[in-house]
Amino acid sequence: MSDELLKPDELIANIEPAPPRKGWMDTPINIRKGMYCYASNHKSVASLDLPNARPWNPLEDDWKLPENWKDIIFNGFRERLDKFRSFKVFMDICVRCGACADKCHFFIGSGDPKNMPVLRAELLRSIYRNDFTTAGKVFGKMVGAREMTMDVLKEWWYYLFQCTECRRCSVFCPYGIDTAEITIMGRELLNLLGLNIDWIATPIANCNRTGNHLGIQPHAFKDMLDFFVEDIEEITGITVEPQYNKKGADILFITPSGDVFADPGTYTCMGYMLYFHFLKEKYGLDVTWSTYASEGGNFGLFTSHEMMKRLNSKMYAEAKRLGVKWILGGECGHMWRVINQYMDTMNGPTDFMEEPVSPITGTKFENAKSTKMVHIAEFTADLIKHGKLDLDKSRNDHLKVTFHDSCNPARAMGMLDEPRYVINNVCNHFYEMPSNTIREQTFCCGSGAGLNAGENLELRMMGGLPRANAVKHVHEKYGVNTLSCVCAIDRAALPPLMEYWVPEVEVNGLHEMVANALIIPGENERTTDLRGEPLAGMEGDDVE
């Protein structure tokens, strides 16, 4: 945690949800440290063949834009209005009722009016009215129209990267406006000028080059899983043998690379490996990992539809190369928004694969009929329902668990009950956060959509305040010490958030707990969980 970050009570004291002294159009932009991410690396931008790759600094006056940058924005805006009907509708139908205003975690945490979803969208709508509506051209500012200027462009960049595209605001909009889609379009327009952030641009460049956000080569990916093999053997006495790039395997497993290289996601990855070993030994489940399609996440979602399509295609390409029947996807958030909402039309049809059917229970996953991808939480819940997993819930008795509905699986694919069903079957102590902070109304981690950087920690701690506040409630009421989730970005973003706001609470993934509870033939007596921490009743000094 940065030493420059304010203490929690100081940060709260700085939240001033009050109207600005001037109208929002007349309130100047103030890009300040701690609230923005570094500019995109020009080498990453160039490697992706994106426009206007050059070094630039958001704090400098000159952003090194092409002379015709206004024309580029105008033409890009018009093209997207013509191509995406939803964008045109969202530009027109908002009545600025403000129902979304206090639903955004960034507005709650910052008090900045321009972080109200309605006003963040107005940053684009004001230009839309000026350039594309008769009323705006005639009446101008009177009807909320304004000309595109350098200050407006900087305002776009600053506030469109203070949105995690979580879509909580859309749940409360009486017209069904999806402000996240507006943010996506705004970021697309910014990318036409080379105005991305590096926490997005460089992971995209890495993924485009090596198949994962971290730029890990295939041999290094395998080496990391081999390290986990050793750790699992030390804890359980079991030697797992993951398969890599196996042609003709039944199922291709793809998970975010964050689970392979970043704690606490690494424990979730160890959980996957132990889980697949159990299923292979008992039921002959034939699963392969890929060292090439080694990333389920897709930062293209935060850049452009075309980039999203390009990065997502690697999963289908690898499934076709290996000749698998269908794909099993790991615990990731935005990965599943892309799969559930875009993949079928972007990269389909998938007639080279079969409709996903569990080879163990015979269950047909109808929701995955077209995409051919099944979420691992659905797959595990089905196995538990059919009594196919041997579980000892008491092995998680040292955990008092609450569940964070990751925004994209919850709101974008409606996966609400399956994780809870799994948790209740592997844990004895599960407690829900307040009802208006979970399920469809879940609060964001405050670091999604590519904002999980280190230089914008003040923004992240502000944005994560509503989620942390709900966790603090169940910690104080029930003694909750574990926040579980099904998202790799959450597993990276929530630990510093908890450290800052609720330091007594740790973060884990669903399948870390599944693997803790699994009873595996031939294993040693378990005295610790996958983190090497003593199980309940095993805390004594005599336990080796």
Coordinates of C-alpha atoms in Angstrom, one line a residue:
M1 CA 0.0 0.0 0.0
S2 CA 1.4 3.4 -1.0
D3 CA 2.7 5.6 1.8
E4 CA 1.2 8.6 -0.1
L5 CA -2.3 7.3 0.3
L6 CA -4.4 9.0 2.9
K7 CA -5.5 7.0 6.0
P8 CA -9.1 5.6 5.7
D9 CA -10.6 8.3 8.0
E10 CA -8.8 11.0 6.1
L11 CA -10.1 9.7 2.8
I12 CA -13.6 9.6 4.1
A13 CA -13.3 13.1 5.4
N14 CA -12.4 14.3 1.8
I15 CA -15.6 12.9 0.3
E16 CA -17.8 15.9 -0.3
P17 CA -20.9 15.0 -2.3
A18 CA -22.0 18.6 -2.9
P19 CA -23.0 20.4 -6.1
P20 CA -20.2 22.3 -7.8
R21 CA -20.0 26.1 -7.5
K22 CA -20.4 26.4 -11.2
G23 CA -22.4 24.4 -13.8
W24 CA -20.8 21.1 -14.8
M25 CA -19.8 22.4 -18.2
D26 CA -18.0 25.3 -16.6
T27 CA -16.2 23.3 -14.0
P28 CA -12.6 22.8 -15.3
I29 CA -10.9 19.5 -15.5
N30 CA -8.3 18.7 -12.8
I31 CA -6.3 15.6 -13.5
R32 CA -4.6 14.8 -10.2
K33 CA -2.2 12.2 -8.9
G34 CA -3.8 9.1 -7.4
M35 CA -6.9 9.4 -9.5
Y36 CA -5.6 8.4 -12.9
C37 CA -3.6 5.6 -14.6
Y38 CA -0.4 6.2 -16.5
A39 CA -0.7 6.8 -20.2
S40 CA -0.4 3.8 -22.6
N41 CA 3.1 2.8 -23.6
H42 CA 3.7 3.7 -27.2
K43 CA 5.4 0.4 -28.0
S44 CA 2.4 -1.5 -26.8
V45 CA 0.1 0.7 -28.9
A46 CA 2.3 0.3 -32.0
S47 CA 2.5 -3.5 -31.6
L48 CA -1.3 -3.6 -31.9
D49 CA -1.4 -1.4 -35.0
L50 CA -3.5 1.1 -33.1
P51 CA -3.5 4.8 -34.1
N52 CA -1.1 7.5 -33.0
A53 CA 1.4 5.5 -31.0
R54 CA 3.7 8.0 -29.2
P55 CA 4.9 8.8 -25.7
W56 CA 2.6 11.3 -23.9
N57 CA 1.8 12.4 -20.4
P58 CA -1.7 13.2 -19.1
L59 CA -0.3 16.0 -16.9
E60 CA 1.3 17.9 -19.8
D61 CA -0.7 20.4 -21.9
D62 CA 0.3 18.8 -25.2
W63 CA -1.1 15.3 -25.7
K64 CA 0.6 15.1 -29.1
L65 CA -2.6 14.6 -31.1
P66 CA -2.9 14.6 -34.8
E67 CA -3.9 18.0 -36.3
N68 CA -7.3 16.6 -37.5
W69 CA -8.1 15.0 -34.1
K70 CA -11.5 16.6 -34.0
D71 CA -12.4 15.2 -37.4
I72 CA -11.3 11.7 -36.2
I73 CA -13.6 11.9 -33.2
F74 CA -16.5 13.2 -35.2
N75 CA -16.2 10.5 -37.8
G76 CA -15.7 7.8 -35.2
F77 CA -18.7 9.0 -33.3
R78 CA -20.9 9.0 -36.5
E79 CA -19.7 5.6 -37.5
R80 CA -20.6 4.1 -34.1
L81 CA -24.0 5.8 -34.1
D82 CA -24.7 4.2 -37.5
K83 CA -23.3 0.8 -36.5
F84 CA -24.7 0.3 -32.9
R85 CA -28.3 1.0 -32.6
S86 CA -28.1 0.8 -28.8
F87 CA -25.6 3.6 -28.7
K88 CA -27.9 5.9 -30.6
V89 CA -30.8 5.0 -28.4
F90 CA -28.8 5.6 -25.2
M91 CA -27.7 9.0 -26.5
D92 CA -31.4 10.0 -27.1
I93 CA -33.6 8.6 -24.4
C94 CA -32.0 9.7 -21.1
V95 CA -34.2 12.2 -19.3
R96 CA -31.6 12.9 -16.7
C97 CA -33.8 11.8 -13.8
G98 CA -30.8 10.9 -11.7
A99 CA -32.0 7.4 -10.6
C100 CA -28.5 6.1 -11.3
A101 CA -26.7 8.9 -9.5
D102 CA -26.2 7.4 -6.1
K103 CA -25.8 3.8 -7.4
C104 CA -22.3 4.3 -8.7
H105 CA -19.5 3.3 -6.3
F106 CA -17.2 6.0 -7.7
F107 CA -19.7 8.7 -7.0
I108 CA -20.4 7.3 -3.5
G109 CA -16.7 7.1 -2.8
S110 CA -15.6 10.4 -4.4
G111 CA -18.6 12.7 -4.2
D112 CA -17.6 14.1 -7.6
P113 CA -20.7 14.9 -9.6
K114 CA -19.0 13.9 -12.9
N115 CA -18.8 10.4 -11.5
M116 CA -22.6 10.1 -11.5
P117 CA -23.4 7.8 -14.4
V118 CA -25.9 10.2 -15.9
L119 CA -23.3 13.0 -15.9
R120 CA -20.4 10.8 -17.1
A121 CA -22.6 9.9 -20.0
E122 CA -23.5 13.6 -20.5
L123 CA -19.8 14.2 -21.3
L124 CA -20.5 12.3 -24.6
R125 CA -24.1 13.3 -25.0
S126 CA -23.2 17.0 -25.0
I127 CA -21.0 16.4 -28.0
Y128 CA -23.6 14.2 -29.6
R129 CA -26.2 16.9 -29.3
N130 CA -23.9 19.6 -30.7
D131 CA -22.8 17.6 -33.7
F132 CA -25.6 15.3 -34.5
T133 CA -28.9 16.9 -33.4
T134 CA -30.8 19.9 -34.9
A135 CA -31.8 21.2 -31.5
G136 CA -28.1 21.2 -30.3
K137 CA -26.9 23.0 -33.4
V138 CA -29.6 25.7 -33.0
F139 CA -29.8 26.1 -29.3
G140 CA -26.4 25.0 -28.1
K141 CA -25.7 25.1 -24.4
M142 CA -29.4 25.7 -23.7
V143 CA -30.2 22.1 -24.6
G144 CA -27.0 20.6 -23.1
A145 CA -24.8 20.8 -26.2
R146 CA -21.2 21.9 -26.4
E147 CA -18.4 21.9 -28.9
M148 CA -15.5 19.5 -28.8
T149 CA -12.4 21.1 -27.3
M150 CA -9.2 19.9 -25.8
D151 CA -10.6 20.4 -22.3
V152 CA -13.6 18.2 -23.2
L153 CA -11.3 15.5 -24.6
K154 CA -9.2 15.5 -21.4
E155 CA -12.5 15.3 -19.4
W156 CA -13.5 12.3 -21.4
W157 CA -10.2 10.5 -20.8
Y158 CA -10.2 11.3 -17.0
Y159 CA -13.7 10.2 -16.2
L160 CA -14.2 7.4 -18.7
F161 CA -11.3 5.7 -16.9
Q162 CA -13.1 6.3 -13.6
C163 CA -15.8 3.8 -14.7
T164 CA -15.4 0.1 -14.2
E165 CA -18.2 -0.7 -16.6
C166 CA -19.8 -2.7 -13.8
R167 CA -23.4 -1.9 -15.0
R168 CA -24.9 -1.4 -11.5
C169 CA -26.4 1.9 -12.7
S170 CA -28.2 0.1 -15.5
V171 CA -30.1 -2.0 -13.0
F172 CA -31.8 1.1 -11.6
C173 CA -32.3 3.1 -14.9
P174 CA -36.0 3.2 -15.7
Y175 CA -35.2 3.3 -19.4
G176 CA -32.7 0.5 -19.3
I177 CA -29.7 2.6 -20.4
D178 CA -26.5 0.7 -20.1
T179 CA -23.9 3.4 -19.2
A180 CA -21.2 0.8 -19.4
E181 CA -21.9 0.6 -23.2
I182 CA -21.5 4.4 -23.4
T183 CA -18.1 4.1 -21.6
I184 CA -17.1 1.4 -24.0
M185 CA -17.9 3.6 -26.9
G186 CA -16.2 6.6 -25.4
R187 CA -13.0 4.5 -24.8
E188 CA -13.2 3.3 -28.5
L189 CA -13.2 6.9 -29.6
L190 CA -10.2 7.8 -27.3
N191 CA -8.3 4.8 -28.8
L192 CA -8.7 6.4 -32.2
L193 CA -6.3 9.0 -30.9
G194 CA -4.0 6.7 -29.0
L195 CA -5.4 7.7 -25.7
N196 CA -5.4 4.5 -23.7
I197 CA -3.9 3.7 -20.3
D198 CA -1.0 1.4 -19.9
W199 CA -2.7 -1.0 -17.5
I200 CA -4.9 -1.9 -20.5
A201 CA -2.7 -1.4 -23.5
T202 CA 0.3 -3.4 -22.4
P203 CA -1.7 -6.5 -21.2
I204 CA -3.5 -6.4 -24.6
A205 CA -0.2 -6.3 -26.4
N206 CA 1.1 -9.1 -24.3
C207 CA -2.0 -11.2 -24.9
N208 CA -1.9 -10.6 -28.6
R209 CA 1.8 -11.7 -28.7
T210 CA 1.9 -14.7 -26.2
G211 CA -1.7 -15.5 -25.4
N212 CA -1.9 -14.0 -21.9
H213 CA -1.9 -10.6 -20.3
L214 CA 1.4 -11.1 -18.5
G215 CA 3.4 -11.9 -21.6
I216 CA 4.4 -15.3 -20.2
Q217 CA 5.9 -17.7 -22.7
P218 CA 4.4 -21.3 -23.0
H219 CA 7.3 -22.9 -21.2
A220 CA 7.1 -20.4 -18.3
F221 CA 3.4 -21.1 -18.0
K222 CA 4.0 -24.8 -17.7
D223 CA 6.9 -24.2 -15.2
M224 CA 4.5 -22.2 -13.0
L225 CA 2.0 -25.0 -12.9
D226 CA 4.8 -27.5 -12.2
F227 CA 5.7 -25.4 -9.1
F228 CA 2.1 -25.8 -8.0
V229 CA 2.4 -29.6 -8.5
E230 CA 5.2 -29.6 -5.9
D231 CA 3.2 -27.4 -3.5
I232 CA 0.1 -29.7 -3.8
E233 CA 2.2 -32.8 -3.1
E234 CA 3.8 -31.2 0.0
I235 CA 0.4 -30.4 1.4
T236 CA -1.6 -33.5 0.4
G237 CA 0.9 -36.2 -0.6
I238 CA -0.9 -36.4 -4.0
T239 CA 1.1 -35.9 -7.3
V240 CA -1.2 -34.2 -9.8
E241 CA -0.4 -34.5 -13.5
P242 CA -2.0 -31.7 -15.5
Q243 CA -2.1 -32.3 -19.3
Y244 CA -0.9 -29.6 -21.7
N245 CA -1.9 -29.1 -25.3
K246 CA -3.3 -32.6 -25.6
K247 CA -4.9 -33.2 -29.0
G248 CA -8.2 -35.1 -28.8
A249 CA -8.9 -34.3 -25.1
D250 CA -12.5 -34.0 -24.2
I251 CA -12.4 -30.6 -22.6
L252 CA -10.1 -27.6 -22.9
F253 CA -9.7 -25.6 -19.7
I254 CA -9.0 -21.9 -19.9
T255 CA -8.6 -19.6 -16.9
P256 CA -7.3 -16.1 -16.5
S257 CA -3.5 -15.9 -16.2
G258 CA -3.8 -14.0 -13.0
D259 CA -4.7 -17.2 -11.3
V260 CA -1.4 -18.7 -12.4
F261 CA 0.9 -15.9 -11.5
A262 CA -0.7 -13.7 -8.7
D263 CA -1.6 -14.5 -5.1
P264 CA -4.2 -15.2 -3.9
G265 CA -5.4 -16.5 -7.3
T266 CA -2.5 -19.0 -7.3
Y267 CA -4.4 -20.9 -4.6
T268 CA -7.5 -21.0 -6.8
C269 CA -5.3 -22.4 -9.6
M270 CA -3.9 -25.1 -7.2
G271 CA -7.6 -25.8 -6.4
Y272 CA -8.3 -26.4 -10.1
M273 CA -5.4 -28.8 -10.4
L274 CA -6.4 -30.9 -7.4
Y275 CA -10.0 -30.9 -8.5
F276 CA -9.2 -32.1 -12.0
H277 CA -6.9 -34.8 -10.5
F278 CA -9.8 -36.1 -8.4
L279 CA -12.2 -36.1 -11.4
K280 CA -9.7 -37.8 -13.6
E281 CA -8.8 -40.5 -11.1
K282 CA -12.4 -41.2 -10.1
Y283 CA -14.3 -40.6 -13.4
G284 CA -11.7 -40.4 -16.1
L285 CA -12.4 -36.8 -16.9
D286 CA -10.1 -35.8 -19.8
V287 CA -9.1 -32.1 -19.4
T288 CA -6.2 -30.3 -21.1
W289 CA -4.7 -26.9 -20.4
S290 CA -3.3 -24.8 -23.2
T291 CA 0.0 -23.0 -23.0
Y292 CA -1.0 -20.9 -26.0
A293 CA -4.6 -19.9 -25.2
S294 CA -3.4 -19.2 -21.7
E295 CA -5.7 -16.4 -20.9
G296 CA -9.5 -16.3 -20.4
G297 CA -9.6 -12.6 -19.6
N298 CA -10.0 -10.0 -22.4
F299 CA -8.9 -6.5 -21.9
G300 CA -10.1 -5.8 -25.4
L301 CA -13.5 -5.3 -23.8
F302 CA -12.0 -2.1 -22.3
T303 CA -10.5 -0.9 -25.7
S304 CA -12.8 -1.7 -28.7
H305 CA -15.1 -4.3 -30.1
E306 CA -12.6 -5.2 -32.7
M307 CA -9.8 -5.7 -30.1
M308 CA -12.2 -7.8 -28.0
K309 CA -13.0 -10.0 -31.0
R310 CA -9.3 -10.4 -31.9
L311 CA -8.2 -11.5 -28.4
N312 CA -11.2 -13.7 -27.8
S313 CA -10.7 -15.6 -31.1
K314 CA -7.6 -17.4 -29.6
M315 CA -9.8 -19.6 -27.4
Y316 CA -11.8 -21.0 -30.3
A317 CA -8.7 -21.3 -32.5
E318 CA -7.0 -23.4 -29.8
A319 CA -10.2 -25.5 -29.2
K320 CA -10.2 -26.3 -33.0
R321 CA -6.5 -27.0 -33.1
L322 CA -6.7 -29.5 -30.2
G323 CA -10.0 -31.0 -31.4
V324 CA -11.8 -30.8 -28.0
K325 CA -15.5 -31.3 -27.5
W326 CA -16.1 -28.2 -25.5
I327 CA -14.4 -25.5 -23.3
L328 CA -14.5 -25.2 -19.5
G329 CA -13.8 -21.7 -18.3
G330 CA -12.3 -20.7 -15.0
E331 CA -13.2 -18.1 -12.5
C332 CA -13.0 -14.7 -14.2
G333 CA -15.3 -11.7 -14.4
H334 CA -15.0 -9.8 -17.7
M335 CA -14.0 -13.0 -19.4
W336 CA -17.6 -14.2 -18.9
R337 CA -19.2 -11.0 -20.0
V338 CA -17.4 -11.3 -23.3
I339 CA -18.3 -15.0 -23.6
N340 CA -22.0 -14.6 -22.6
Q341 CA -22.8 -11.4 -24.4
Y342 CA -20.5 -11.2 -27.4
M343 CA -18.6 -14.4 -28.2
D344 CA -21.3 -16.2 -30.1
T345 CA -21.7 -13.4 -32.7
M346 CA -18.1 -12.2 -32.7
N347 CA -16.3 -15.5 -33.1
G348 CA -18.9 -18.1 -33.9
P349 CA -20.4 -20.3 -35.2
T350 CA -18.7 -23.1 -33.2
D351 CA -19.9 -26.1 -35.3
F352 CA -16.6 -27.8 -34.9
M353 CA -17.4 -28.5 -31.2
E354 CA -20.3 -30.3 -29.4
E355 CA -23.0 -29.0 -27.2
P356 CA -21.5 -29.2 -23.7
V357 CA -22.6 -32.3 -21.8
S358 CA -21.0 -33.3 -18.5
P359 CA -19.4 -36.7 -19.1
I360 CA -19.9 -37.5 -15.4
T361 CA -23.5 -36.6 -14.8
G362 CA -24.9 -36.4 -18.3
T363 CA -26.2 -32.9 -17.7
K364 CA -26.7 -30.8 -20.8
F365 CA -25.6 -27.2 -20.3
E366 CA -28.3 -25.5 -22.4
N367 CA -27.0 -22.0 -21.7
A368 CA -23.7 -23.0 -23.4
K369 CA -25.3 -24.6 -26.4
S370 CA -24.1 -21.9 -28.8
T371 CA -20.9 -20.7 -27.2
K372 CA -19.7 -24.2 -26.2
M373 CA -18.2 -22.8 -23.0
V374 CA -19.3 -23.7 -19.5
H375 CA -18.4 -21.8 -16.3
I376 CA -16.6 -24.0 -13.8
A377 CA -19.0 -22.9 -11.0
E378 CA -21.9 -24.3 -13.0
F379 CA -19.9 -27.5 -13.7
T380 CA -19.0 -28.0 -10.0
A381 CA -22.5 -27.2 -8.8
D382 CA -23.9 -29.9 -11.1
L383 CA -21.4 -32.4 -9.8
I384 CA -22.3 -31.6 -6.2
K385 CA -26.0 -31.9 -6.9
H386 CA -25.5 -35.4 -8.3
G387 CA -23.4 -36.4 -5.4
K388 CA -20.2 -36.8 -7.4
L389 CA -17.8 -35.0 -5.1
D390 CA -16.6 -36.4 -1.8
L391 CA -16.4 -33.4 0.5
D392 CA -15.5 -32.7 4.1
K393 CA -17.0 -29.3 4.9
S394 CA -15.2 -29.1 8.2
R395 CA -11.9 -28.5 6.5
N396 CA -13.1 -25.0 5.8
D397 CA -14.3 -24.4 9.4
H398 CA -11.4 -22.0 10.0
L399 CA -13.1 -19.8 7.4
K400 CA -16.2 -17.6 8.0
V401 CA -17.2 -16.8 4.4
T402 CA -19.1 -14.1 2.6
F403 CA -19.5 -14.0 -1.2
H404 CA -18.8 -11.1 -3.5
D405 CA -20.9 -11.3 -6.7
S406 CA -18.4 -10.3 -9.3
C407 CA -20.2 -7.7 -11.5
N408 CA -19.9 -9.5 -14.8
P409 CA -20.9 -13.1 -13.9
A410 CA -23.7 -11.7 -11.8
R411 CA -25.2 -8.9 -14.0
A412 CA -23.9 -10.0 -17.4
M413 CA -24.6 -13.7 -17.3
G414 CA -27.0 -14.1 -14.3
M415 CA -24.9 -16.5 -12.4
L416 CA -26.1 -15.9 -8.9
D417 CA -27.0 -19.2 -7.2
E418 CA -24.4 -21.6 -8.4
P419 CA -21.5 -20.2 -6.4
R420 CA -23.6 -20.0 -3.3
Y421 CA -24.7 -23.6 -3.8
V422 CA -21.1 -24.6 -4.0
I423 CA -20.0 -22.6 -1.0
N424 CA -22.8 -24.0 1.2
N425 CA -21.7 -27.5 0.3
V426 CA -18.0 -26.9 1.1
C427 CA -18.3 -24.6 4.0
N428 CA -20.2 -24.6 7.3
H429 CA -20.1 -20.9 7.9
F430 CA -21.5 -18.7 5.2
Y431 CA -23.0 -15.2 5.7
E432 CA -24.6 -12.9 3.1
M433 CA -23.9 -9.2 2.9
P434 CA -26.9 -6.8 2.9
S435 CA -29.3 -7.6 0.2
N436 CA -28.9 -4.3 -1.6
T437 CA -25.2 -4.9 -2.1
I438 CA -25.2 -8.4 -3.6
R439 CA -26.6 -10.4 -6.5
E440 CA -27.9 -8.1 -9.3
Q441 CA -27.2 -5.1 -7.1
T442 CA -23.7 -6.1 -6.2
F443 CA -21.1 -3.4 -5.6
C444 CA -18.0 -3.4 -7.8
C445 CA -14.5 -4.1 -6.4
G446 CA -13.7 -0.6 -7.7
S447 CA -10.8 -1.8 -9.9
G448 CA -12.3 -3.5 -12.9
A449 CA -12.3 -2.5 -16.5
G450 CA -8.5 -2.2 -16.5
L451 CA -8.2 0.2 -13.4
N452 CA -6.3 -2.3 -11.2
A453 CA -3.1 -0.3 -11.3
G454 CA -0.9 0.9 -8.5
E455 CA -0.7 4.6 -9.4
N456 CA -4.5 5.2 -9.0
L457 CA -4.9 3.7 -5.5
E458 CA -6.8 6.7 -4.1
L459 CA -9.4 6.2 -6.9
R460 CA -9.5 2.4 -6.2
M461 CA -10.0 2.8 -2.5
M462 CA -12.7 5.4 -3.1
G463 CA -14.5 3.2 -5.6
G464 CA -14.2 0.1 -3.4
L465 CA -15.6 1.8 -0.3
P466 CA -19.3 0.6 -0.8
R467 CA -18.1 -3.0 -1.2
A468 CA -15.7 -2.7 1.8
N469 CA -18.5 -1.2 3.9
A470 CA -20.7 -4.2 3.3
V471 CA -17.9 -6.6 4.1
K472 CA -17.2 -4.7 7.3
H473 CA -20.9 -5.1 8.3
V474 CA -20.7 -8.9 8.1
H475 CA -17.3 -9.0 9.7
E476 CA -18.5 -7.1 12.7
K477 CA -21.8 -8.9 12.9
Y478 CA -20.8 -12.5 12.2
G479 CA -17.0 -12.5 12.4
V480 CA -16.5 -13.0 8.7
N481 CA -12.8 -13.4 7.9
T482 CA -13.0 -14.5 4.2
L483 CA -14.4 -12.8 1.1
S484 CA -14.8 -15.3 -1.7
C485 CA -15.3 -14.5 -5.4
V486 CA -15.3 -15.9 -8.9
C487 CA -13.1 -13.3 -10.6
A488 CA -9.4 -13.0 -11.1
I489 CA -9.4 -9.2 -11.1
D490 CA -11.4 -9.3 -7.8
R491 CA -8.7 -11.7 -6.4
A492 CA -6.1 -9.1 -7.3
A493 CA -8.1 -6.0 -6.4
L494 CA -9.9 -7.0 -3.2
P495 CA -6.9 -7.9 -1.0
P496 CA -5.5 -4.3 -1.0
L497 CA -9.1 -3.0 -0.6
M498 CA -9.6 -5.3 2.5
E499 CA -6.2 -4.4 3.8
Y500 CA -7.2 -0.7 3.6
W501 CA -10.7 -0.8 4.9
V502 CA -11.2 -4.2 6.7
P503 CA -7.8 -5.7 7.3
E504 CA -9.1 -8.7 9.2
V505 CA -10.6 -10.2 6.1
E506 CA -8.8 -12.2 3.4
V507 CA -9.8 -13.0 -0.2
N508 CA -10.1 -16.3 -1.9
G509 CA -11.5 -18.1 -4.9
L510 CA -14.4 -20.6 -5.0
H511 CA -12.3 -23.6 -6.1
E512 CA -9.7 -23.0 -3.4
M513 CA -12.3 -23.9 -0.9
V514 CA -13.6 -26.8 -3.1
A515 CA -10.1 -28.3 -3.1
N516 CA -9.7 -27.8 0.6
A517 CA -12.9 -29.9 1.2
L518 CA -12.2 -32.6 -1.4
I519 CA -11.5 -36.0 0.0
I520 CA -9.0 -37.6 -2.4
P521 CA -8.1 -41.3 -2.3
G522 CA -4.5 -41.8 -1.1
E523 CA -4.0 -38.3 0.3
N524 CA -2.2 -37.7 3.6
E525 CA -4.2 -36.5 6.6
R526 CA -4.9 -32.9 5.9
T527 CA -3.6 -30.5 8.6
T528 CA -3.5 -27.4 6.5
D529 CA -5.4 -25.8 3.7
L530 CA -3.8 -25.0 0.3
R531 CA -2.2 -21.9 1.8
G532 CA -0.4 -24.0 4.4
E533 CA -2.6 -22.5 7.1
P534 CA -3.8 -24.8 9.9
L535 CA -7.3 -26.3 9.6
A536 CA -9.7 -25.8 12.5
G537 CA -8.5 -27.9 15.5
M538 CA -5.0 -28.2 14.0
E539 CA -3.5 -25.0 15.3
G540 CA -1.5 -26.6 18.1
D541 CA 2.3 -26.5 18.3
D542 CA 2.4 -30.3 17.9
V543 CA 1.1 -30.1 14.4
E544 CA 4.0 -30.4 11.9

